[in-house]
Amino acid sequence: MGDRPHVICHMVAPLDGRLLVGPWAPAGSAFKTALHDEYQRLHLAFGADAWLGGTTTMEDFATGKPATAGDPAAAPPRPWHIADKAASKFAIAMDRRGRLHWNSTTADDGHVVVVLGASVADTHLAELMATGVSYLVMPDDEIDIAAMLVSLRERLGIKTLLLEGGGKTNGSFLKAGVVDEISLLVAPAIDGTSGAPTIFEAGEGSVGPQLQLELIAAQPLAAGTVHLRYRVRPAEPA
């Protein structure tokens, strides 16, 4: 398999690692604003070519309505459709079932590229084309993360990708062994909600024995936050 992008999982969490910000950083509060500003500053400082989120994360950006047109006159191209050949920054949306509907071609200043499973309907691909959104259709319904990353590198030239997904997306990348670094902005807060999602949700079995984390940097920042960076390596054999 060819080269893939360098993947940095960039997240923000309170001391107990919960994913949802709302319970401990209310919208409109000065703390939430400061936290958002610091997180975005770090996001930009990485100089990444792309950022990636799953279906749930991307719902905040995909606010369009489903197209009502019938079957397209000609089958849309597969596996790739590149709507903006001049784009150099990308927002990658993993939406294997085609649930997202777009009314913008950008998300956080990146040109939107949707990654879908093989059984996605031609009508949905036609909708994406009409909206001006790019897409990649994978050969199977389940997305092979490593193969997807290689395709993104080869076709779009993405060398560094920020993984900023929900817990399940982040966990799936860890299980696939394709996370190179973890960038965590730790906020001076505690959620404490029982059963609340965390920044990594890897399903059955711990990924801990597969990984070895090496501290790169620990830096106090604004609003009482601390920025932690770890290099991720495969665990050494016992």
Coordinates of C-alpha atoms in Angstrom, one line a residue:
M1 CA 0.0 0.0 0.0
G2 CA 1.3 3.5 -0.8
D3 CA 2.0 6.4 1.4
R4 CA -0.7 8.0 3.5
P5 CA -1.0 11.4 5.3
H6 CA 0.5 12.0 8.7
V7 CA -2.5 11.9 11.0
I8 CA -2.8 14.1 14.1
C9 CA -5.9 13.5 16.3
H10 CA -6.6 17.0 17.6
M11 CA -9.2 17.2 20.4
V12 CA -10.3 19.2 23.4
A13 CA -11.6 17.6 26.6
P14 CA -12.1 18.2 30.3
L15 CA -10.1 16.3 32.9
D16 CA -12.3 13.2 32.6
G17 CA -11.9 13.0 28.8
R18 CA -15.6 13.5 27.8
L19 CA -16.4 14.4 24.3
L20 CA -19.3 16.8 24.5
V21 CA -18.3 20.4 25.3
G22 CA -21.8 21.8 26.1
P23 CA -22.3 20.3 29.6
W24 CA -19.1 21.9 31.0
A25 CA -18.6 24.9 28.7
P26 CA -22.0 26.6 28.1
A27 CA -22.5 28.3 24.7
G28 CA -22.0 32.0 24.9
S29 CA -19.8 31.9 28.0
A30 CA -16.4 33.6 28.1
F31 CA -14.8 30.3 28.9
K32 CA -16.3 28.6 25.9
T33 CA -15.1 31.5 23.6
A34 CA -11.6 31.3 25.0
L35 CA -11.5 27.5 24.7
H36 CA -12.7 27.7 21.1
D37 CA -10.2 30.4 20.2
E38 CA -7.3 28.4 21.6
Y39 CA -8.4 25.2 20.0
Q40 CA -8.7 26.9 16.6
R41 CA -5.4 28.6 17.0
L42 CA -3.7 25.2 17.5
H43 CA -5.7 23.8 14.6
L44 CA -4.3 26.4 12.2
A45 CA -0.8 26.2 13.7
F46 CA -0.4 22.6 12.5
G47 CA -0.7 23.9 8.9
A48 CA -2.5 20.7 7.8
D49 CA -3.8 20.1 4.3
A50 CA -7.1 18.7 5.6
W51 CA -9.2 17.9 8.6
L52 CA -11.6 15.0 8.9
G53 CA -14.8 14.2 10.8
G54 CA -17.5 11.5 10.8
T55 CA -21.2 11.9 10.0
T56 CA -22.2 13.2 13.4
T57 CA -19.4 15.8 13.5
M58 CA -20.2 17.0 10.0
E59 CA -23.9 17.5 10.7
D60 CA -23.0 21.0 12.0
F61 CA -21.8 21.9 8.5
A62 CA -24.1 19.8 6.2
T63 CA -27.3 21.8 6.7
G64 CA -28.8 21.3 3.2
K65 CA -31.9 19.4 2.2
P66 CA -32.2 16.1 0.3
A67 CA -32.5 16.5 -3.5
T68 CA -35.9 15.6 -4.9
A69 CA -34.8 14.9 -8.5
G70 CA -35.2 11.5 -10.0
D71 CA -32.5 9.2 -11.2
P72 CA -29.6 11.0 -13.1
A73 CA -29.6 10.7 -16.8
A74 CA -26.0 9.3 -16.7
A75 CA -24.4 7.4 -13.9
P76 CA -22.2 9.7 -11.8
P77 CA -18.5 8.8 -11.9
R78 CA -17.0 6.4 -9.4
P79 CA -14.8 6.2 -7.4
W80 CA -13.8 9.9 -7.6
H81 CA -15.5 13.2 -8.5
I82 CA -13.3 16.3 -8.0
A83 CA -15.5 19.4 -8.0
D84 CA -12.7 21.9 -7.3
K85 CA -9.5 21.0 -8.9
A86 CA -7.8 24.1 -7.6
A87 CA -8.5 23.4 -3.9
S88 CA -5.5 23.0 -1.6
K89 CA -7.3 22.7 1.8
F90 CA -9.9 20.0 2.4
A91 CA -12.6 19.0 4.9
I92 CA -13.1 15.2 4.7
A93 CA -16.5 13.9 5.7
M94 CA -16.8 10.1 6.4
D95 CA -20.4 9.5 5.5
R96 CA -20.5 5.9 4.3
R97 CA -24.4 5.7 4.1
G98 CA -24.8 9.1 2.4
R99 CA -26.9 10.7 5.2
L100 CA -25.4 14.2 4.9
H101 CA -26.8 16.9 2.5
W102 CA -24.8 19.9 1.7
N103 CA -25.6 23.5 0.8
S104 CA -22.0 24.7 1.0
T105 CA -18.8 23.4 -0.7
T106 CA -16.6 24.3 2.3
A107 CA -16.4 23.5 6.0
D108 CA -14.0 25.4 8.2
D109 CA -12.3 26.8 5.0
G110 CA -11.7 23.4 3.6
H111 CA -13.2 22.1 0.3
V112 CA -15.7 19.3 1.2
V113 CA -14.8 15.8 0.1
V114 CA -17.3 13.1 1.2
V115 CA -16.1 9.5 1.6
L116 CA -19.0 7.0 1.0
G117 CA -19.6 3.3 1.0
A118 CA -20.0 1.3 -2.2
S119 CA -23.8 1.0 -2.0
V120 CA -24.4 4.7 -2.0
A121 CA -27.2 5.6 -4.5
D122 CA -26.4 7.4 -7.8
T123 CA -29.0 9.9 -6.9
H124 CA -27.0 11.0 -3.8
L125 CA -23.8 11.2 -5.9
A126 CA -25.7 13.4 -8.4
E127 CA -26.8 15.6 -5.5
L128 CA -23.2 16.0 -4.3
M129 CA -22.1 16.9 -7.9
A130 CA -24.9 19.4 -8.3
T131 CA -23.9 21.1 -5.0
G132 CA -20.2 21.3 -6.0
V133 CA -19.0 18.9 -3.4
S134 CA -16.2 16.3 -4.2
Y135 CA -16.5 12.6 -3.2
L136 CA -14.7 9.3 -3.0
V137 CA -16.7 6.0 -3.2
M138 CA -14.9 3.2 -1.5
P139 CA -15.0 -0.4 -3.0
D140 CA -16.9 -1.8 0.0
D141 CA -19.7 -0.6 2.3
E142 CA -17.3 -0.6 5.2
I143 CA -14.6 2.1 4.8
D144 CA -11.1 0.7 4.9
I145 CA -9.5 3.6 6.7
A146 CA -5.9 2.9 5.7
A147 CA -6.9 2.5 2.0
M148 CA -9.0 5.7 2.2
L149 CA -6.0 7.7 3.5
V150 CA -3.7 6.4 0.7
S151 CA -6.3 7.5 -1.8
L152 CA -6.5 10.9 -0.3
R153 CA -2.8 11.3 -0.4
E154 CA -2.5 10.0 -4.0
R155 CA -5.4 11.9 -5.5
L156 CA -5.5 15.2 -3.4
G157 CA -1.9 15.4 -2.3
I158 CA -2.9 15.5 1.4
K159 CA 0.3 15.1 3.5
T160 CA -1.0 16.1 7.0
L161 CA -4.5 15.4 8.2
L162 CA -6.2 16.5 11.4
L163 CA -8.5 13.9 12.8
E164 CA -11.2 15.9 14.6
G165 CA -14.1 13.4 14.8
G166 CA -16.4 12.0 17.3
G167 CA -15.3 9.2 19.7
K168 CA -16.2 6.3 17.3
T169 CA -14.4 7.9 14.4
N170 CA -11.3 8.6 16.5
G171 CA -11.4 5.1 18.0
S172 CA -11.7 3.5 14.6
F173 CA -8.6 5.3 13.4
L174 CA -6.7 4.2 16.6
K175 CA -7.8 0.6 16.0
A176 CA -6.6 0.8 12.3
G177 CA -3.2 1.9 13.6
V178 CA -3.1 5.1 11.5
V179 CA -2.9 7.8 14.2
D180 CA 0.6 9.2 14.3
E181 CA 0.1 11.9 17.0
I182 CA -2.5 13.0 19.6
S183 CA -2.9 16.7 20.3
L184 CA -5.1 17.2 23.3
L185 CA -6.2 20.5 24.7
V186 CA -7.1 19.7 28.3
A187 CA -9.6 22.2 29.8
P188 CA -9.9 23.0 33.5
A189 CA -13.3 21.4 33.9
I190 CA -15.0 18.1 34.8
D191 CA -18.1 16.7 33.1
G192 CA -18.8 13.7 35.3
T193 CA -21.9 12.6 33.4
S194 CA -22.1 8.8 33.7
G195 CA -22.0 7.1 30.3
A196 CA -21.2 10.3 28.3
P197 CA -19.1 9.6 25.2
T198 CA -15.3 10.1 25.4
I199 CA -12.9 11.4 22.8
F200 CA -12.0 7.8 21.9
E201 CA -14.6 5.1 21.6
A202 CA -13.0 2.0 20.1
G203 CA -15.8 -0.6 20.7
E204 CA -15.1 -4.0 22.2
G205 CA -11.7 -4.5 23.7
S206 CA -9.1 -1.9 24.7
V207 CA -6.7 -0.5 22.2
G208 CA -4.2 0.3 25.0
P209 CA -2.1 -2.9 24.6
Q210 CA -1.6 -2.0 20.9
L211 CA -0.2 1.5 21.5
Q212 CA 2.7 3.2 23.0
L213 CA 2.5 7.0 23.7
E214 CA 5.6 9.2 23.8
L215 CA 5.2 12.7 25.2
I216 CA 6.3 15.3 22.7
A217 CA 5.3 18.5 24.6
A218 CA 3.2 19.8 27.5
Q219 CA 2.4 23.5 27.5
P220 CA 0.2 25.6 29.7
L221 CA -2.0 28.0 27.5
A222 CA -4.8 30.5 27.9
A223 CA -7.9 30.0 30.0
G224 CA -6.1 27.5 32.3
T225 CA -5.8 24.9 29.5
V226 CA -2.8 22.6 28.9
H227 CA -1.8 21.4 25.5
L228 CA -0.5 17.8 25.4
R229 CA 1.1 16.3 22.4
Y230 CA 2.0 12.6 22.1
R231 CA 3.6 10.5 19.4
V232 CA 1.8 7.3 18.8
R233 CA 3.8 4.1 18.2
P234 CA 2.9 0.4 18.0
A235 CA 3.4 -1.3 21.3
E236 CA 6.7 -3.2 21.6
P237 CA 6.4 -7.0 21.8
A238 CA 6.4 -8.3 25.4

